[in-house]
XYZ file of C-alpha atoms in Angstrom:
728
model
C 0.000 0.000 0.000
C 1.359 3.381 -1.052
C 1.437 6.381 1.246
C 2.786 9.914 0.958
C 5.777 8.936 3.083
C 6.802 6.103 0.750
C 8.617 6.656 -2.542
C 7.846 5.434 -6.041
C 9.857 5.444 -9.268
C 9.581 8.685 -11.199
C 8.677 6.978 -14.479
C 5.619 5.344 -12.937
C 3.884 8.709 -12.642
C 3.463 8.783 -16.424
C 1.093 5.820 -16.056
C -1.496 8.194 -14.637
C -1.807 9.811 -18.068
C -3.551 8.097 -21.008
C -0.672 6.506 -22.894
C -2.190 7.548 -26.227
C -1.809 11.181 -25.099
C 1.932 10.873 -24.463
C 4.685 11.654 -26.933
C 8.270 10.475 -26.934
C 9.486 13.945 -25.888
C 7.191 13.875 -22.849
C 8.993 10.909 -21.283
C 12.470 11.530 -22.689
C 15.417 10.791 -20.344
C 13.150 8.941 -17.894
C 11.416 6.089 -19.686
C 9.834 5.229 -23.021
C 6.263 4.774 -24.133
C 7.066 1.171 -25.046
C 8.346 0.539 -21.545
C 5.256 2.143 -20.034
C 3.007 -0.132 -22.072
C 4.694 -3.124 -20.452
C 4.341 -1.737 -16.932
C 1.392 -2.661 -14.765
C 0.069 0.206 -12.685
C -0.083 -0.459 -8.951
C -3.666 -0.939 -7.762
C -3.223 1.732 -5.073
C -1.705 4.079 -7.626
C -4.645 3.701 -10.009
C -7.037 5.511 -7.642
C -5.569 8.772 -8.923
C -6.199 7.809 -12.555
C -9.735 9.190 -12.592
C -12.126 11.014 -14.883
C -10.824 13.436 -17.444
C -7.238 14.204 -18.461
C -5.885 17.703 -19.072
C -2.262 18.739 -19.715
C -0.927 21.380 -17.323
C 2.601 22.800 -17.762
C 4.661 20.904 -20.319
C 8.241 21.993 -21.042
C 11.576 20.378 -21.788
C 12.137 20.058 -18.034
C 8.625 19.418 -16.727
C 5.638 17.257 -17.566
C 2.451 17.853 -15.604
C -1.233 17.104 -16.027
C -4.586 16.906 -14.245
C -6.919 13.987 -13.613
C -10.318 15.123 -12.427
C -14.042 14.583 -12.040
C -16.655 17.099 -10.941
C -15.897 16.213 -7.297
C -12.182 15.341 -7.198
C -9.023 16.562 -8.845
C -5.341 15.621 -8.854
C -2.284 17.323 -10.301
C 0.589 15.066 -11.338
C 3.991 16.777 -11.609
C 7.156 15.171 -13.008
C 10.464 17.047 -13.092
C 12.424 15.591 -16.032
C 15.826 17.074 -15.288
C 18.504 14.416 -15.183
C 21.603 16.595 -14.770
C 23.358 17.104 -11.471
C 21.883 20.541 -10.794
C 20.018 20.955 -7.551
C 18.391 24.217 -8.615
C 14.982 24.798 -7.108
C 12.350 25.604 -9.729
C 9.094 27.435 -9.109
C 5.955 26.953 -11.179
C 2.533 28.584 -11.025
C -0.369 26.176 -11.693
C -3.115 28.510 -10.457
C -5.996 29.046 -12.897
C -5.309 25.988 -15.048
C -8.223 24.002 -13.622
C -11.335 25.882 -12.519
C -10.819 27.659 -9.166
C -8.573 25.050 -7.566
C -5.853 26.846 -5.647
C -4.357 24.385 -3.143
C -2.919 20.883 -3.023
C -1.467 18.266 -0.696
C 1.005 15.571 -1.686
C -0.517 12.087 -1.690
C 2.334 10.241 -3.457
C 5.935 11.260 -4.071
C 8.957 9.857 -5.884
C 11.004 10.601 -2.773
C 10.422 9.800 0.868
C 8.777 12.719 2.646
C 8.852 13.817 6.249
C 5.621 14.023 8.225
C 5.886 17.813 8.060
C 6.123 17.737 4.256
C 3.117 15.425 4.063
C 0.942 17.732 6.151
C 2.035 20.892 4.372
C -0.486 22.528 2.104
C 0.888 23.759 -1.226
C -0.375 26.942 -2.853
C -0.694 26.376 -6.615
C 0.712 29.842 -7.312
C 3.951 28.701 -5.710
C 4.905 25.080 -6.384
C 8.607 24.500 -5.684
C 10.177 21.481 -7.367
C 13.619 19.965 -6.897
C 15.565 18.254 -9.657
C 14.173 14.799 -10.471
C 11.156 15.090 -8.180
C 7.698 13.726 -9.023
C 4.510 13.761 -6.977
C 0.719 13.734 -7.021
C -1.210 16.600 -5.437
C -4.790 16.200 -4.307
C -6.414 19.540 -5.134
C -8.665 21.772 -3.063
C -10.350 25.143 -3.346
C -8.677 28.032 -1.533
C -11.630 28.220 0.832
C -11.384 24.514 1.687
C -7.743 24.446 2.678
C -6.482 27.775 4.032
C -2.853 27.547 5.118
C -1.584 30.517 7.090
C 2.055 29.890 6.179
C 1.470 30.155 2.423
C -1.838 31.959 1.878
C -1.655 34.836 4.371
C -1.119 37.503 1.701
C -4.095 36.400 -0.417
C -7.091 36.364 1.920
C -6.108 39.073 4.375
C -6.046 42.863 4.131
C -2.824 44.808 3.510
C -2.973 48.042 5.528
C -0.593 50.818 4.459
C 0.707 53.077 7.219
C 2.735 56.261 6.862
C 4.568 55.797 10.156
C 5.195 59.520 10.651
C 1.440 60.133 10.465
C 0.060 57.322 12.600
C 0.882 57.787 16.302
C 3.488 59.824 18.144
C 4.754 58.247 21.382
C 7.450 60.714 22.468
C 5.692 64.052 21.905
C 7.920 65.338 19.119
C 5.007 65.626 16.675
C 6.178 62.745 14.475
C 4.660 59.277 14.480
C 7.063 56.487 15.417
C 7.451 52.746 15.928
C 6.503 52.781 19.602
C 3.401 54.768 18.725
C 2.512 52.163 16.141
C 2.901 49.432 18.755
C 0.382 51.285 20.926
C -2.177 51.077 18.119
C -1.849 47.377 17.262
C -5.082 46.526 19.103
C -6.943 48.865 16.786
C -5.232 47.537 13.661
C -6.045 43.986 14.687
C -9.677 44.970 15.285
C -9.907 45.993 11.631
C -9.266 42.401 10.608
C -5.980 43.424 9.001
C -3.603 40.563 8.209
C -0.618 42.554 6.942
C 0.818 45.913 7.974
C 2.751 47.718 5.241
C 5.081 50.464 6.476
C 6.323 53.301 4.323
C 10.109 53.911 4.599
C 11.577 53.931 8.098
C 15.237 53.832 7.002
C 17.828 56.451 7.925
C 17.156 59.425 5.670
C 17.634 63.198 5.338
C 13.847 63.081 4.825
C 13.608 65.387 1.850
C 11.017 63.036 0.314
C 9.239 61.394 3.261
C 12.087 58.918 3.691
C 12.172 57.731 0.085
C 15.644 59.303 -0.027
C 17.614 56.691 1.908
C 21.090 57.222 3.320
C 21.321 53.869 5.147
C 19.227 50.880 4.055
C 20.101 48.830 7.143
C 19.091 51.052 10.036
C 16.057 52.862 11.421
C 15.834 56.634 11.214
C 16.112 58.059 14.766
C 12.876 60.010 14.308
C 11.065 56.632 14.232
C 13.084 54.798 16.874
C 15.741 52.095 16.845
C 16.306 48.622 15.465
C 15.395 47.265 18.894
C 12.074 49.115 18.663
C 11.510 47.543 15.271
C 12.346 44.061 16.563
C 9.760 44.571 19.303
C 7.224 45.632 16.682
C 7.877 42.512 14.601
C 7.438 40.308 17.673
C 4.224 42.099 18.646
C 2.788 41.799 15.145
C 3.657 38.109 14.843
C 2.265 37.330 18.292
C -1.093 38.553 16.969
C -0.839 36.226 13.950
C -0.370 39.241 11.714
C 2.367 40.042 9.205
C 4.579 43.013 8.448
C 6.081 44.165 5.160
C 8.165 47.257 4.542
C 8.592 49.673 1.690
C 11.771 48.948 -0.214
C 13.156 51.708 -2.435
C 15.584 50.064 -4.863
C 15.607 52.629 -7.665
C 17.688 55.280 -5.930
C 19.409 56.422 -2.767
C 19.817 59.765 -1.090
C 22.674 61.873 -2.405
C 23.956 61.675 1.185
C 24.325 57.895 0.977
C 27.969 56.777 1.389
C 27.818 55.036 -1.996
C 27.001 58.269 -3.795
C 29.535 60.263 -1.830
C 32.172 57.685 -2.785
C 31.052 57.826 -6.425
C 31.521 61.607 -6.389
C 35.108 61.005 -5.249
C 35.638 58.557 -8.146
C 36.150 55.679 -5.727
C 36.790 52.718 -8.095
C 34.398 50.456 -6.167
C 31.454 52.850 -6.412
C 32.145 54.806 -9.574
C 29.549 52.755 -11.503
C 26.991 52.323 -8.713
C 25.021 55.177 -10.288
C 24.234 56.282 -13.843
C 26.495 58.947 -15.284
C 26.595 60.690 -18.658
C 28.903 63.315 -20.175
C 26.011 65.157 -21.800
C 25.661 66.469 -25.323
C 27.762 69.131 -27.010
C 30.742 68.594 -24.730
C 28.574 68.709 -21.636
C 26.768 71.940 -22.483
C 23.421 70.197 -22.979
C 21.557 67.597 -20.964
C 22.041 63.999 -22.127
C 18.311 63.624 -22.949
C 15.032 65.520 -22.696
C 13.782 63.212 -19.949
C 11.544 64.835 -17.330
C 11.171 63.048 -14.000
C 8.349 62.255 -11.613
C 9.126 65.178 -9.308
C 8.821 68.138 -11.648
C 12.502 68.272 -12.636
C 14.636 67.180 -15.560
C 16.184 63.789 -14.831
C 19.788 64.940 -15.171
C 21.818 67.055 -12.737
C 25.390 68.166 -13.328
C 28.056 67.161 -10.809
C 31.033 69.498 -10.687
C 33.000 66.838 -8.758
C 32.736 64.315 -11.603
C 32.209 66.839 -14.403
C 29.322 64.633 -15.534
C 25.554 64.410 -15.225
C 23.905 61.877 -12.946
C 20.449 60.430 -13.536
C 17.587 60.875 -11.073
C 14.069 59.882 -12.063
C 12.785 61.641 -8.948
C 14.289 64.581 -7.018
C 17.864 65.668 -7.683
C 18.704 64.488 -4.158
C 17.719 60.926 -5.205
C 20.327 59.636 -7.687
C 19.361 56.465 -9.574
C 21.263 53.265 -8.935
C 22.787 51.386 -11.859
C 21.181 47.943 -11.960
C 23.245 46.920 -14.956
C 26.043 46.636 -12.397
C 25.948 43.183 -10.745
C 27.571 44.632 -7.632
C 24.529 46.862 -7.099
C 22.229 43.846 -7.426
C 24.379 42.032 -4.865
C 24.068 45.002 -2.503
C 20.273 44.887 -2.797
C 20.212 41.181 -1.977
C 22.330 41.828 1.128
C 19.769 44.423 2.198
C 16.901 42.006 1.557
C 18.664 39.406 3.664
C 19.270 41.865 6.510
C 15.562 42.646 6.907
C 14.408 39.075 6.303
C 16.807 37.900 9.004
C 15.072 40.343 11.351
C 11.807 38.556 10.594
C 9.807 40.715 8.196
C 7.379 38.920 5.888
C 7.996 40.668 2.597
C 8.572 43.893 0.715
C 6.642 46.437 -1.262
C 9.162 47.426 -3.939
C 8.734 51.068 -4.884
C 8.912 52.524 -8.394
C 9.953 49.298 -10.121
C 9.149 50.642 -13.587
C 12.104 53.031 -13.237
C 14.804 50.473 -12.383
C 16.373 50.154 -15.837
C 16.696 52.650 -18.690
C 17.477 52.184 -22.359
C 21.258 52.582 -22.660
C 20.886 54.361 -25.998
C 19.653 57.426 -24.085
C 17.259 58.587 -26.791
C 14.908 61.504 -26.277
C 11.317 60.647 -25.377
C 8.309 61.776 -27.443
C 5.494 63.903 -26.115
C 2.151 62.194 -25.527
C -0.737 62.909 -27.880
C -2.685 64.678 -25.122
C 0.272 66.687 -23.796
C -0.819 70.029 -25.265
C -2.237 71.270 -21.946
C 0.826 70.228 -19.937
C 4.093 72.036 -19.319
C 6.730 69.697 -20.840
C 9.445 71.145 -18.611
C 7.896 69.811 -15.407
C 5.097 67.327 -16.157
C 6.084 63.661 -16.259
C 2.704 62.805 -17.789
C 3.496 64.962 -20.842
C 5.833 62.276 -22.208
C 5.574 58.745 -23.461
C 8.357 57.186 -21.380
C 9.455 54.534 -23.840
C 13.151 54.986 -22.994
C 13.231 55.468 -19.222
C 10.475 53.205 -17.876
C 9.106 49.660 -18.088
C 12.168 48.263 -19.814
C 12.630 44.473 -20.156
C 15.446 44.632 -17.623
C 13.067 45.948 -14.955
C 10.748 42.958 -15.381
C 13.749 40.648 -15.267
C 14.994 42.218 -12.039
C 11.615 41.723 -10.346
C 11.666 38.044 -11.394
C 15.179 37.724 -10.029
C 14.075 39.109 -6.651
C 11.105 36.742 -6.576
C 13.505 33.829 -7.082
C 15.776 35.154 -4.318
C 12.849 35.249 -1.869
C 11.750 31.725 -2.832
C 15.235 30.357 -2.247
C 15.608 32.258 1.031
C 12.290 30.888 2.319
C 13.204 27.347 1.266
C 16.694 27.448 2.779
C 15.502 29.014 6.035
C 12.230 27.087 6.388
C 10.308 30.362 6.306
C 6.687 31.054 5.506
C 5.961 32.588 2.134
C 7.731 35.908 1.516
C 5.504 38.262 -0.435
C 6.680 40.683 -3.119
C 4.388 43.649 -3.771
C 5.404 46.052 -6.540
C 4.421 49.593 -7.431
C 4.398 50.630 -11.076
C 2.361 53.809 -11.362
C 1.230 53.610 -14.991
C -2.176 53.756 -16.637
C -1.550 51.010 -19.186
C -2.978 47.793 -17.758
C -1.015 45.495 -20.083
C 2.252 46.984 -18.840
C 1.307 46.439 -15.196
C 0.460 42.803 -15.944
C 4.009 42.165 -17.145
C 5.232 42.509 -13.564
C 3.452 39.230 -12.697
C 6.148 37.479 -14.729
C 6.466 36.250 -18.289
C 4.750 32.923 -17.781
C 4.110 30.127 -15.281
C 7.852 29.431 -14.986
C 9.143 33.003 -14.774
C 7.298 34.294 -11.710
C 7.539 37.945 -10.744
C 5.503 40.123 -8.419
C 2.770 38.547 -6.300
C 0.913 41.850 -6.080
C 1.587 44.385 -8.856
C -0.604 47.020 -7.256
C -3.825 47.697 -9.162
C -4.242 51.489 -9.128
C -6.963 51.563 -11.771
C -9.826 52.454 -9.416
C -7.581 55.306 -8.261
C -7.170 56.428 -11.880
C -10.946 56.198 -12.354
C -11.344 58.635 -9.462
C -9.176 61.154 -11.343
C -12.014 61.631 -13.841
C -14.482 64.502 -13.730
C -17.468 63.812 -11.474
C -19.875 63.360 -14.388
C -17.681 60.494 -15.648
C -17.585 58.677 -12.311
C -20.513 56.386 -12.992
C -21.217 52.679 -13.296
C -20.359 52.339 -16.981
C -16.925 53.920 -16.543
C -16.324 51.877 -13.398
C -17.218 48.731 -15.323
C -14.649 49.576 -17.999
C -11.953 49.894 -15.342
C -12.845 46.678 -13.513
C -13.361 44.667 -16.703
C -10.121 45.892 -18.264
C -8.180 44.613 -15.256
C -10.005 41.288 -15.114
C -9.741 40.612 -18.862
C -6.006 41.349 -18.944
C -5.146 39.537 -15.705
C -2.938 36.549 -16.582
C -4.633 33.231 -15.969
C -1.958 32.554 -13.351
C -2.223 35.996 -11.710
C -3.842 36.602 -8.318
C -5.869 39.804 -8.464
C -5.631 42.784 -6.113
C -7.577 45.992 -5.517
C -6.831 49.306 -3.837
C -8.690 52.590 -3.451
C -5.808 54.896 -2.596
C -2.282 55.272 -1.293
C 0.206 57.835 -0.038
C 0.562 59.053 -3.647
C -3.110 59.769 -4.406
C -5.617 62.111 -2.832
C -8.051 60.535 -0.369
C -10.849 58.541 -1.971
C -13.513 60.316 0.106
C -12.339 63.655 -1.284
C -12.580 62.405 -4.869
C -15.911 60.596 -4.933
C -18.885 62.496 -6.442
C -20.646 61.807 -3.135
C -18.829 61.104 0.128
C -21.584 58.603 0.938
C -20.340 56.362 -1.887
C -17.358 55.365 0.250
C -19.290 52.407 1.688
C -20.092 51.044 -1.762
C -16.430 51.315 -2.683
C -15.499 49.380 0.467
C -17.689 46.604 -0.941
C -15.857 46.772 -4.265
C -12.503 46.655 -2.503
C -13.244 43.881 -0.029
C -15.703 41.587 -1.786
C -14.145 41.188 -5.220
C -11.752 38.320 -5.828
C -8.184 39.129 -4.832
C -6.029 40.795 -2.191
C -7.284 44.126 -0.805
C -4.958 47.040 0.017
C -6.267 49.850 2.226
C -4.601 53.153 3.109
C -4.629 54.192 6.773
C -7.589 56.404 7.636
C -9.643 55.371 4.619
C -11.485 52.948 6.900
C -13.072 55.949 8.635
C -13.456 58.028 5.475
C -10.654 60.506 6.201
C -10.551 63.487 3.835
C -7.777 65.545 2.276
C -6.511 68.647 4.031
C -6.054 71.482 1.513
C -2.691 73.277 1.370
C -1.728 76.466 -0.434
C 1.539 77.918 -1.645
C 1.152 80.716 0.897
C 1.490 78.210 3.770
C 5.007 77.117 2.844
C 6.035 76.545 6.450
C 3.323 73.874 6.827
C 4.367 71.899 3.753
C 6.597 68.819 3.983
C 6.288 67.654 0.363
C 8.876 69.922 -1.243
C 8.255 68.223 -4.590
C 5.038 70.239 -4.889
C 7.004 73.489 -5.180
C 8.505 72.303 -8.472
C 5.094 72.469 -10.163
C 4.160 76.087 -9.576
C 0.724 77.487 -8.848
C -0.988 75.868 -11.861
C -0.306 72.276 -10.826
C 0.324 72.683 -7.099
C -3.048 71.455 -5.821
C -3.002 68.425 -8.083
C 0.551 67.365 -7.307
C 0.989 68.023 -3.569
C 0.888 64.824 -1.522
C 0.704 66.269 1.999
C -3.108 66.441 1.639
C -3.490 62.675 2.031
C -0.640 62.139 4.517
C -2.028 64.084 7.470
C -2.002 62.544 10.974
C -4.450 59.781 11.842
C -7.636 61.014 13.505
C -8.164 59.004 16.686
C -10.489 61.052 18.885
C -12.143 64.445 19.312
C -11.570 64.338 23.077
C -7.859 65.199 22.927
C -5.704 67.807 21.224
C -4.475 66.959 17.742
C -7.036 64.126 17.540
C -4.940 62.007 19.911
C -2.059 61.797 17.434
C 0.387 63.634 19.694
C 0.323 65.568 22.962
C -1.227 68.996 23.387
C 2.234 70.523 23.853
C 3.647 69.126 20.609
C 3.221 70.472 17.099
C 2.290 67.776 14.541
C 4.781 67.618 11.687
C 1.791 68.130 9.365
C -1.430 69.953 10.255
C -4.443 67.690 10.723
C -7.417 67.634 8.399
C -10.124 70.036 9.568
C -12.571 67.124 9.701
C -11.068 65.453 12.771
C -13.641 66.702 15.353
C -16.483 64.859 13.583
C -14.502 62.190 11.721
C -12.395 60.028 14.030
C -11.956 56.464 15.235
C -13.485 56.896 18.693
C -16.640 58.535 17.387
C -17.129 55.772 14.811
C -16.435 52.998 17.303
C -19.175 54.384 19.562
C -21.732 55.031 16.822
C -24.494 52.526 16.120
C -23.424 52.527 12.486
C -20.321 54.023 10.903
C -17.909 53.626 8.024
C -15.502 51.914 10.404
C -18.046 49.372 11.627
C -19.137 48.559 8.082
C -15.507 48.130 7.055
C -14.950 45.647 9.896
C -18.160 43.838 8.977
C -17.062 43.442 5.350
C -13.590 42.220 6.325
C -15.196 39.418 8.346
C -17.521 38.589 5.460
C -14.665 38.248 2.980
C -13.234 35.373 5.023
C -16.156 33.223 3.858
C -15.712 30.898 0.925
C -17.580 32.736 -1.849
C -15.304 35.736 -1.361
C -12.054 33.804 -0.978
C -11.441 31.698 -4.044
C -15.037 31.529 -5.278
C -16.574 32.680 -8.554
C -17.341 36.257 -9.563
C -19.469 37.760 -12.319
C -20.845 41.186 -13.158
C -24.673 41.321 -13.155
C -25.348 44.833 -14.425
C -23.450 48.041 -15.164
C -25.316 51.218 -16.065
C -24.587 54.848 -15.270
C -26.743 54.515 -12.154
C -25.988 50.992 -10.995
C -23.171 48.493 -10.611
C -23.806 44.968 -9.299
C -21.924 41.677 -9.178
C -22.323 38.221 -7.661
C -19.918 35.988 -5.750
C -20.716 32.310 -5.332
C -19.261 28.991 -4.315
C -20.886 25.631 -3.623
C -24.375 26.410 -2.238
C -23.863 30.066 -1.293
C -24.394 33.069 -3.534
C -24.125 36.783 -2.669
C -25.287 39.821 -4.604
C -23.526 43.179 -4.154
C -25.329 46.269 -5.506
C -24.153 49.901 -5.581
C -26.238 52.900 -6.625
C -23.621 55.147 -8.251
C -25.729 58.330 -8.188
C -24.995 61.202 -5.866
C -27.674 62.836 -3.715
C -30.686 64.339 -5.441
C -31.225 61.672 -8.099
C -34.295 59.479 -8.343
C -34.113 55.999 -6.793
C -33.153 53.081 -9.028
C -35.629 50.196 -9.293
C -34.315 46.870 -10.613
C -35.705 43.397 -11.253
C -32.858 41.121 -10.207
C -34.980 38.006 -10.740
C -34.848 38.769 -14.446
C -31.237 39.994 -14.422
C -30.015 36.832 -12.673
C -32.203 34.593 -14.851
C -33.635 32.922 -11.782
C -35.572 29.748 -12.526
C -38.246 30.753 -9.985
C -40.718 33.589 -10.412
C -39.672 35.121 -7.123
C -36.293 35.510 -5.480
C -35.530 36.751 -1.983
C -32.300 37.995 -0.493
C -31.220 38.442 3.110
C -29.534 41.732 4.008
C -25.992 40.962 5.198
C -24.539 44.488 5.137
C -25.600 47.901 3.906
C -24.146 51.374 3.558
C -24.435 53.821 6.449
C -26.679 56.211 4.506
C -29.536 53.666 4.310
C -32.398 54.625 6.615
C -33.293 52.116 9.329
C -36.924 51.925 8.165
C -35.874 51.046 4.616
C -36.523 47.497 3.374
C -32.738 47.034 3.329
C -32.275 48.977 6.565
C -31.415 46.111 8.885
C -29.305 42.986 8.655
C -31.482 39.895 8.485
C -34.292 41.574 6.554
C -35.516 39.405 3.691
C -36.486 41.351 0.605
C -38.082 40.501 -2.716
C -35.655 41.078 -5.577
C -38.350 41.501 -8.238
C -38.437 45.236 -7.571
C -35.431 46.243 -5.508
C -35.232 49.963 -4.747
C -31.933 51.704 -3.982
C -31.678 55.404 -3.183
C -28.757 57.574 -4.325
C -25.317 56.334 -3.147
C -26.816 53.380 -1.269
C -25.115 49.997 -1.390
C -26.113 46.589 -0.065
C -24.817 43.024 0.250
C -27.501 40.340 -0.026
C -27.263 36.608 0.509
C -29.635 35.053 -2.000
C -32.077 32.565 -0.498
C -31.487 30.033 -3.210
C -28.541 28.056 -4.554
C -26.339 28.968 -7.528
C -27.773 25.983 -9.399
C -31.124 27.806 -9.456
C -29.549 30.888 -11.047
C -29.004 30.442 -14.784
C -26.754 33.514 -14.745
C -24.169 31.523 -12.737
C -24.050 28.488 -15.002
């Protein structure tokens, strides 16, 4: 009798495939089809030879396939390498067979430990050693959640600007100890992962994205010991922590750059230098950066120009230099050794430039933009999204996989930021294919871009275009993600046509398939704080000054980075003491918009957010099916279902003053019955209590569902998906 702990010859695994489906190349170097025809399959082995056959990943080094029925499924994997290499290979099998996302080894070609037998394998991340073969019994994500591998998929990633969250030492700047004081609150949100913006040593000319020491904590935030305590505290709560990593550039005060200025042979090529045109009289190219400056600055020490895609105090590193790549891997290892769970890699589209240094063309719609300062005025075909940048992300993903394997670590997540409005370009950061894996979470900013539109364009049809474009272009092997805002975009509440729509957008964020990223304060509906050029002493984001009065309001980022609003019972909303001056002024909304007030209210944005986070842990929302029901200017609705449960999420996209929207969801869902009822599971805060959808547990007829302006509701349908033709 075979068991997972016993071993079996690698060639025997081919017997689980129909022999008539095999080709000589499939079994090359292991066996032959003639030999397989002579071999009798073990009676215990044959139990996995069920139902239908479907090839999975087939390459020169790997042969894999599925055997499945409507109730059971197995994935058979055979590594065909016969050389002496011990290189670990990663493959992504997710999306090849329905919604199966997990597997457990039931038979292996090598003897397994009890720990290996018990371990659940995420199909996005199947690691295979040379010459290994095994059978995986497959499960849905919702059937087999494994904290060690799946933590980044089901949970919420909560972005915190540390300086803005909680001050513990009364200097007006948030810090690590302050963050530790607020972990109870963060945990109460249902957050799985805390993402910290840069906390490295920095002159802080760009909120810490100008780093002078990658392996230490800036004193304004605390010490490495403080950070170790934070990691321990987070892990003790079964939460995770990832940190912003800024690989593209350093501060000009970094020792590497100072050494490069001195022509130190070791560091002379750590950055990108150019002699310029016309004997140095002209800039090397016409490239304009992301911070309102040309990308080249002249260095009198080197008598050359250095490249900086951001501020002139942030020189770009040269990733064509292997020594720089080695330095980055040392930095990764330093923080991983401390115990962090992953990285959010900043500005990855800027890592590599075309070495030809050609000028870049203006965009077609650049006529209203100043080409001397506006990054968006150009089509950045030379300085962004180069093949080498994708390759570097894949290389880092491989480094993390090997580190986790060698150190018996849980999965290390790689989140990447590529701020570009072309969805196909963003998708390339997932990796080239199922063998060349890249980013786990290339952040999906497309709802954020949608919110940049004029208010009359922020309706259900435009929203549908944005959501559909992402879903259609998502690689079959890609795990989706959604976000509403970040430290680089104005607050969602300040950009919606109606502030009351925030609850409906929570539903979009949290109940669609994929990982959800939330920016601190958005859970209570925090708003922007306006700044003006006349208040220069209040402004931290010096980048905004590069844009002048015309673009200032659009480009300043201080608006969305103001201190967290905890209470209206203390000075500065509880962020710092009454005697301290916050490093940024608070939003004027803090007396009526704060955590304490929303915790004590019968209903609030915060309480709905927490309610939805709990709901998304259920199977239809984690690994189940999703389908749009209707998209009009006034209405957007979709369903999530799995097994016997089906949920309907409906958002009225109108702002106040519009007529209610009446819909027949029995007809829209093609229900086989004449009537269909739904139970209210959650609803937006603006719904009146005496409304039909006013209270959880209410059962309403979906033949004529009425939603007022900006209302949103989650309904559990009182039928099964098999009764809904729309879901077939």
